[in-house]
PDB file of C-alpha atoms in Angstrom:
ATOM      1  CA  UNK A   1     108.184  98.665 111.936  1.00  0.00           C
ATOM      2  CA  UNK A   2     107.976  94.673 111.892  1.00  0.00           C
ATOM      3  CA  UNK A   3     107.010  93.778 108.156  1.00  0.00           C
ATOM      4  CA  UNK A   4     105.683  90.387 106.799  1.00  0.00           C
ATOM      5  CA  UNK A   5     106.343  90.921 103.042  1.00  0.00           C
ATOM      6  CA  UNK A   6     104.150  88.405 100.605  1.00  0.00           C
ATOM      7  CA  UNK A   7     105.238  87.950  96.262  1.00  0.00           C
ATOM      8  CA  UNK A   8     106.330  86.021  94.231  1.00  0.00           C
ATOM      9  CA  UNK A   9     107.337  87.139  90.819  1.00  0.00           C
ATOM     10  CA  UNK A  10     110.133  89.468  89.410  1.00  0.00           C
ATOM     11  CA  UNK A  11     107.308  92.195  89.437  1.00  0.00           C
ATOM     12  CA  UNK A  12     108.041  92.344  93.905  1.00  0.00           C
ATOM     13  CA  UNK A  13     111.717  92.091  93.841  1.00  0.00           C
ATOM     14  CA  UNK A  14     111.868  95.932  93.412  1.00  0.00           C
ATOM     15  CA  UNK A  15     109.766  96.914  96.150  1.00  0.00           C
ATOM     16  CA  UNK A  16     110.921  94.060  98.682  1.00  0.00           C
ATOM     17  CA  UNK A  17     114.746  95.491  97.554  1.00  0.00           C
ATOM     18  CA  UNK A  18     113.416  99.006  98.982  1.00  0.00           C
ATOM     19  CA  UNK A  19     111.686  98.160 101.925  1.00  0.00           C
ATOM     20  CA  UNK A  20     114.517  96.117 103.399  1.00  0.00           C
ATOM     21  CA  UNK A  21     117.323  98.743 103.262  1.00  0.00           C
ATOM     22  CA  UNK A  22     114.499 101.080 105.446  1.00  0.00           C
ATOM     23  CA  UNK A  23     112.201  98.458 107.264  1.00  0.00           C
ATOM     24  CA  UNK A  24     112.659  95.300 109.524  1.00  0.00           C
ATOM     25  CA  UNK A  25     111.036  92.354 107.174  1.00  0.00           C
ATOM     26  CA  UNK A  26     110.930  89.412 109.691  1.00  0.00           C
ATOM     27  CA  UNK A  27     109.670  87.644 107.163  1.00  0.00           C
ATOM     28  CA  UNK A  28     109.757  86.913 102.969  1.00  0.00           C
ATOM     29  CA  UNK A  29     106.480  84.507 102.229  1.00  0.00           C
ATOM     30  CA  UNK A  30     106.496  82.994  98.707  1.00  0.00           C
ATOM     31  CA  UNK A  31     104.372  80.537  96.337  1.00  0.00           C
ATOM     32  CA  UNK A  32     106.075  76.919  96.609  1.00  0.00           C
ATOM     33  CA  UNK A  33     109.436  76.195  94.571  1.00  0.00           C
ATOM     34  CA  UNK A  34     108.441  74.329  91.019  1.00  0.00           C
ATOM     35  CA  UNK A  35     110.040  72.609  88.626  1.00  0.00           C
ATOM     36  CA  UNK A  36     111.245  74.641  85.561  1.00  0.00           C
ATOM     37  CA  UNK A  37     112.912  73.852  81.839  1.00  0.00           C
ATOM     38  CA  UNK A  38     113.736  70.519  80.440  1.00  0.00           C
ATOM     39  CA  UNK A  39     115.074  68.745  83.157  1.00  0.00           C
ATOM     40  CA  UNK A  40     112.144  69.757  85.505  1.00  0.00           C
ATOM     41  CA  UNK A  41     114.524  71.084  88.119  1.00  0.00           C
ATOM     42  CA  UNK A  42     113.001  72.675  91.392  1.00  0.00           C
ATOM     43  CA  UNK A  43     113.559  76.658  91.119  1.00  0.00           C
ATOM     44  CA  UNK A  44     113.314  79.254  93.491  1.00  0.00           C
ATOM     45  CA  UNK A  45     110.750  82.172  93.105  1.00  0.00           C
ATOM     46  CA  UNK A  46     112.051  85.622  92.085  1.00  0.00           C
ATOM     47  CA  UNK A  47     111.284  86.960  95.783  1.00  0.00           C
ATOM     48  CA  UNK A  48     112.416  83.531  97.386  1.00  0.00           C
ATOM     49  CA  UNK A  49     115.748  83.983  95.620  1.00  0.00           C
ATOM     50  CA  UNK A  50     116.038  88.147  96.960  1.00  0.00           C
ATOM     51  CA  UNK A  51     114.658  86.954 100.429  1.00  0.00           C
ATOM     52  CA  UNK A  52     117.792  84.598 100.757  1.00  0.00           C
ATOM     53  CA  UNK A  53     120.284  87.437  99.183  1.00  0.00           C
ATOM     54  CA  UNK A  54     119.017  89.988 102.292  1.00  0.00           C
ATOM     55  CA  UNK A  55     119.537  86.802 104.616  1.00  0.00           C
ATOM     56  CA  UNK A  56     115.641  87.198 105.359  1.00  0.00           C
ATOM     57  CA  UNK A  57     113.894  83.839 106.248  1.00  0.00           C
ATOM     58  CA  UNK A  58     111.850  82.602 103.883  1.00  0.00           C
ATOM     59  CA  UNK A  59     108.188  80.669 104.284  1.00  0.00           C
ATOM     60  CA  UNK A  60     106.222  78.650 101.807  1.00  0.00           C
ATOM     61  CA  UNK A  61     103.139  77.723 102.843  1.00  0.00           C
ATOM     62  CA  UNK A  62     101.130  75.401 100.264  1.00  0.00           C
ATOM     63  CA  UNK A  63      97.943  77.327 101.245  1.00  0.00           C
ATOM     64  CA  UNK A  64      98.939  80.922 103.423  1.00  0.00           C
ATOM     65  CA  UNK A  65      94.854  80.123 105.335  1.00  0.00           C
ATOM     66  CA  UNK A  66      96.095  76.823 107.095  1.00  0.00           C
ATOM     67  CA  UNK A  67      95.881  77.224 110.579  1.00  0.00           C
ATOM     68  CA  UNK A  68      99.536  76.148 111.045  1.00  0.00           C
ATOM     69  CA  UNK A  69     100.969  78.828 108.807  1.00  0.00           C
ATOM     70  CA  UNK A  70      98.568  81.739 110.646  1.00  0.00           C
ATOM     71  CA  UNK A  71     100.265  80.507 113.801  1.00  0.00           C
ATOM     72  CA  UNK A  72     103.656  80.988 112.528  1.00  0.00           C
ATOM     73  CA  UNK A  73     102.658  84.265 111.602  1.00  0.00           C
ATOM     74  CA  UNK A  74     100.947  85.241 114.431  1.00  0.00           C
ATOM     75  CA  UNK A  75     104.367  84.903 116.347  1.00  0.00           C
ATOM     76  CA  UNK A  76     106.289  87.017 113.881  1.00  0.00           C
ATOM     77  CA  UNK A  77     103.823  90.032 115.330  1.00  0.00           C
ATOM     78  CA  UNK A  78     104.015  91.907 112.276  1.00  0.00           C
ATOM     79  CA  UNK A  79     103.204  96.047 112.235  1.00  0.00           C
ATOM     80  CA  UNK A  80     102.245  95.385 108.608  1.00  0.00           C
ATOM     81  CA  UNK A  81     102.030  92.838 105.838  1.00  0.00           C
ATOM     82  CA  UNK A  82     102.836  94.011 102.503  1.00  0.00           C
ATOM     83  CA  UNK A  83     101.346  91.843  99.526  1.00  0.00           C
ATOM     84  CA  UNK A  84     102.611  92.348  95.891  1.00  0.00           C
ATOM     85  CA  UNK A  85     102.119  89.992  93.680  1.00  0.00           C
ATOM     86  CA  UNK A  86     101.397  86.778  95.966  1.00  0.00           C
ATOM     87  CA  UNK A  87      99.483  84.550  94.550  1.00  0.00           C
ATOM     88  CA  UNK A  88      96.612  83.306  97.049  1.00  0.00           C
ATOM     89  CA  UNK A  89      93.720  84.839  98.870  1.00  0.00           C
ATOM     90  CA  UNK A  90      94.465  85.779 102.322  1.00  0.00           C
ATOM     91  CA  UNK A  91      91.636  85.216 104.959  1.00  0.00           C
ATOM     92  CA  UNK A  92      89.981  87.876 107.137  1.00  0.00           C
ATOM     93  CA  UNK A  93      92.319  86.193 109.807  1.00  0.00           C
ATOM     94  CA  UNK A  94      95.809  86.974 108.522  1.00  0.00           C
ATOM     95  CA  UNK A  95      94.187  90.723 106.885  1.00  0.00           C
ATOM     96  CA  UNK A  96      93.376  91.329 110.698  1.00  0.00           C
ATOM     97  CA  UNK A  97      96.756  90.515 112.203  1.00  0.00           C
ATOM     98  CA  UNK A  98      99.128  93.050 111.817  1.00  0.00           C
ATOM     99  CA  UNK A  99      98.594  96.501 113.570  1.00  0.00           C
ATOM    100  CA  UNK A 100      98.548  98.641 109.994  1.00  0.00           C
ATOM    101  CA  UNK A 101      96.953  95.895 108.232  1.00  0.00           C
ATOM    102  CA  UNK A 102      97.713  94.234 104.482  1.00  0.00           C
ATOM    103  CA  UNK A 103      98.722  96.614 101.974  1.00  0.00           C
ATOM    104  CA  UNK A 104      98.926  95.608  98.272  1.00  0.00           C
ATOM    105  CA  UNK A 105      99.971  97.352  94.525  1.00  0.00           C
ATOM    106  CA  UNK A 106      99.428  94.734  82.929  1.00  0.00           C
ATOM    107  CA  UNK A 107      98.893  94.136  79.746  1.00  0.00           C
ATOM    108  CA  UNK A 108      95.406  94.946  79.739  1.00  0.00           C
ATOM    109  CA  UNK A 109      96.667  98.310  79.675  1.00  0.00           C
ATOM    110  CA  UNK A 110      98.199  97.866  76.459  1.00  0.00           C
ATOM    111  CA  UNK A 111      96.020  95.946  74.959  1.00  0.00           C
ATOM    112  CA  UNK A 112      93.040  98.563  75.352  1.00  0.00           C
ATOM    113  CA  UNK A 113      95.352 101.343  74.483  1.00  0.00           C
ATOM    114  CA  UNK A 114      95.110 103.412  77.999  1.00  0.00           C
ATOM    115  CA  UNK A 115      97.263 106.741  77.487  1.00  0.00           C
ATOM    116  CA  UNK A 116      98.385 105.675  81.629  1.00  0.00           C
ATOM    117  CA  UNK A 117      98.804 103.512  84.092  1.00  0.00           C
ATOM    118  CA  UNK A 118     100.133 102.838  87.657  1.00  0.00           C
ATOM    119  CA  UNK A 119     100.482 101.080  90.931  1.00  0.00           C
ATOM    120  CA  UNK A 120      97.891 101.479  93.736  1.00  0.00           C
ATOM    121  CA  UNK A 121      98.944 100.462  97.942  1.00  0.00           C
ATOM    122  CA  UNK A 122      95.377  99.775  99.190  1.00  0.00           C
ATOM    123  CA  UNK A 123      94.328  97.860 102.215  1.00  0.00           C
ATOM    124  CA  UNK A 124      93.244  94.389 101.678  1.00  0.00           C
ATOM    125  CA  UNK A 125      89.677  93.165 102.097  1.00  0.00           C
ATOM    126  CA  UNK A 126      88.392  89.456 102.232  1.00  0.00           C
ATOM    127  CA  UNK A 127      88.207  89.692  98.386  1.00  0.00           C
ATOM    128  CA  UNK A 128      90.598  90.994  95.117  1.00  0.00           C
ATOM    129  CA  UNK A 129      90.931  94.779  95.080  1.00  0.00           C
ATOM    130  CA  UNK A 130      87.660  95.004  97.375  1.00  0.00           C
ATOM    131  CA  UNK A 131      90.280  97.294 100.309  1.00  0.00           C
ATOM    132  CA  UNK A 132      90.144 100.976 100.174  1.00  0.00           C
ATOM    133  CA  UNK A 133      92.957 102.996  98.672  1.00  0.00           C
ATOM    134  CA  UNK A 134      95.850 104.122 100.774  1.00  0.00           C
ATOM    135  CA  UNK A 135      98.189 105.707  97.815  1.00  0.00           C
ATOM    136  CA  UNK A 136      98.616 105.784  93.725  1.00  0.00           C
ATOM    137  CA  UNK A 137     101.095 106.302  91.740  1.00  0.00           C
ATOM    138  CA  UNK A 138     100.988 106.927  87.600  1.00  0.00           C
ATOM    139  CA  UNK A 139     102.558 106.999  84.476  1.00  0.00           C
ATOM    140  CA  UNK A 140     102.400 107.591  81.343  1.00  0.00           C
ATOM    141  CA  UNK A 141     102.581 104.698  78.733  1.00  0.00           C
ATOM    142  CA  UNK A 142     104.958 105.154  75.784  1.00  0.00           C
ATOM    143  CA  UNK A 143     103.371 104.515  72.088  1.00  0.00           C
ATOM    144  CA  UNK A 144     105.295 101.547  71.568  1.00  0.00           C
ATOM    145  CA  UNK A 145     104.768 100.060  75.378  1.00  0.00           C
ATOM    146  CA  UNK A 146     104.731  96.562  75.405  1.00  0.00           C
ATOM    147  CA  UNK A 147     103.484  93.876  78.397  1.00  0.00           C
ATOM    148  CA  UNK A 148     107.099  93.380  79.303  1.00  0.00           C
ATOM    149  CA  UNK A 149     107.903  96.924  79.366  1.00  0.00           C
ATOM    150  CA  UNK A 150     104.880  98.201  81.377  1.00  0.00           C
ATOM    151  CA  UNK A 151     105.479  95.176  83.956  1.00  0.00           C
ATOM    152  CA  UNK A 152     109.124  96.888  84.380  1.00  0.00           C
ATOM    153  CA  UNK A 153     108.262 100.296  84.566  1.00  0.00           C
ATOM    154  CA  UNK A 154     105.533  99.246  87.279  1.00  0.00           C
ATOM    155  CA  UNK A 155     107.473  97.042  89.516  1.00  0.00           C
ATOM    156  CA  UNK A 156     110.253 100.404  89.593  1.00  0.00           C
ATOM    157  CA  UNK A 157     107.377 101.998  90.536  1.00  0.00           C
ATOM    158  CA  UNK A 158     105.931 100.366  93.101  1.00  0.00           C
ATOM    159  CA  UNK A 159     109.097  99.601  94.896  1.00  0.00           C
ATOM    160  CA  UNK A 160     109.189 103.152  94.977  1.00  0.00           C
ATOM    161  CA  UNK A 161     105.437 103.799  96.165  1.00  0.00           C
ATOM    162  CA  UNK A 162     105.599 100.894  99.039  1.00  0.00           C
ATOM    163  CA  UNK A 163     108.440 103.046 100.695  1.00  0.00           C
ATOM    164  CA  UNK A 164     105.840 105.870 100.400  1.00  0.00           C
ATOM    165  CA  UNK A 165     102.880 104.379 101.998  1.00  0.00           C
ATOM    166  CA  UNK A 166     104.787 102.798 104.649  1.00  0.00           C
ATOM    167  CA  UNK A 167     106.254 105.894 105.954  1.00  0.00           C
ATOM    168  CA  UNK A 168     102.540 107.174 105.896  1.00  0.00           C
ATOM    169  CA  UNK A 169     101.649 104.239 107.823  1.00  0.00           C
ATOM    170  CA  UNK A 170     104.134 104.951 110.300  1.00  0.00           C
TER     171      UNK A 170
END
């Protein structure tokens, strides 16, 4: 299976970890590089800096709906695109592309107390969280969860769930 894989943050490192030692990703795409700290110096993203580790190339597209960066993914033909924790709304375009479609998975949770929460693969409609549900996965939060903590637990989690709903896919 041919996988375009979409995130950003430390949260998708996890699941794009899993899915490469099982899947073909012919493709990492990533929010831009920015400057960090003091000196302003350019930084990679979390997923940018995995992507290069598993020798997987890497795209940055200021805006993932220009016509130019559709193309370019148009010729990567991919089975699937998984999306966790990206960044920007993908049009009905790029949700139409792949054969299986876009599949996607804090502290709100904590903040209001929940007793659990958990990481969701669902396909990907022209709005946020509008795509019907393909898998879940739950847990249990701990008394003393924190934001950090949660955000840990859940990106084990949903590197472990992704693997899951792919193999249903397929």
């Amino acid at each position: 299976m041919r996988i375009v894989f979409m995130g950003t943050p430390d949260f998708s490192v996890p699941a794009l970890e899993n899915i490469a030692k099982k899947y073909e990703v012919v493709a990492v795409v990533t929010q831009q590089d920015r400057p960090k700290g003091r000196g302003h110096k350019m930084q990679y993203t979390p997923v940018k800096e995995k992507a290069i580790e598993l020798e997987i190339p890497v795209y940055q597209p200021k805006r993932v709906k220009d016509h130019e960066f559709v193309d370019i993914l148009k010729t990567l033909k991919p089975d699937v695109i998984v999306v966790i924790a990206f960044g920007q709304i993908l049009s009905k375009e790029i949700l139409e592309l792949p054969k299986y479609g876009c599949a996607a998975p804090i502290q709100w949770a904590v903040i209001n107390g929940d007793k659990k929460s958990g990481v969701t693969t669902m396909y990907m409609a022209e709005g946020l969280d509008t795509g019907d549900i393909i898998d879940t996965s739950e847990i249990v939060l701990d008394e003393k969860e924190t934001g950090g903590s949660l955000f840990d637990k859940l990106a084990d989690l949903g590197g472990k769930l992704i693997l899951n709903t792919l193999d249903k896919l397929e």
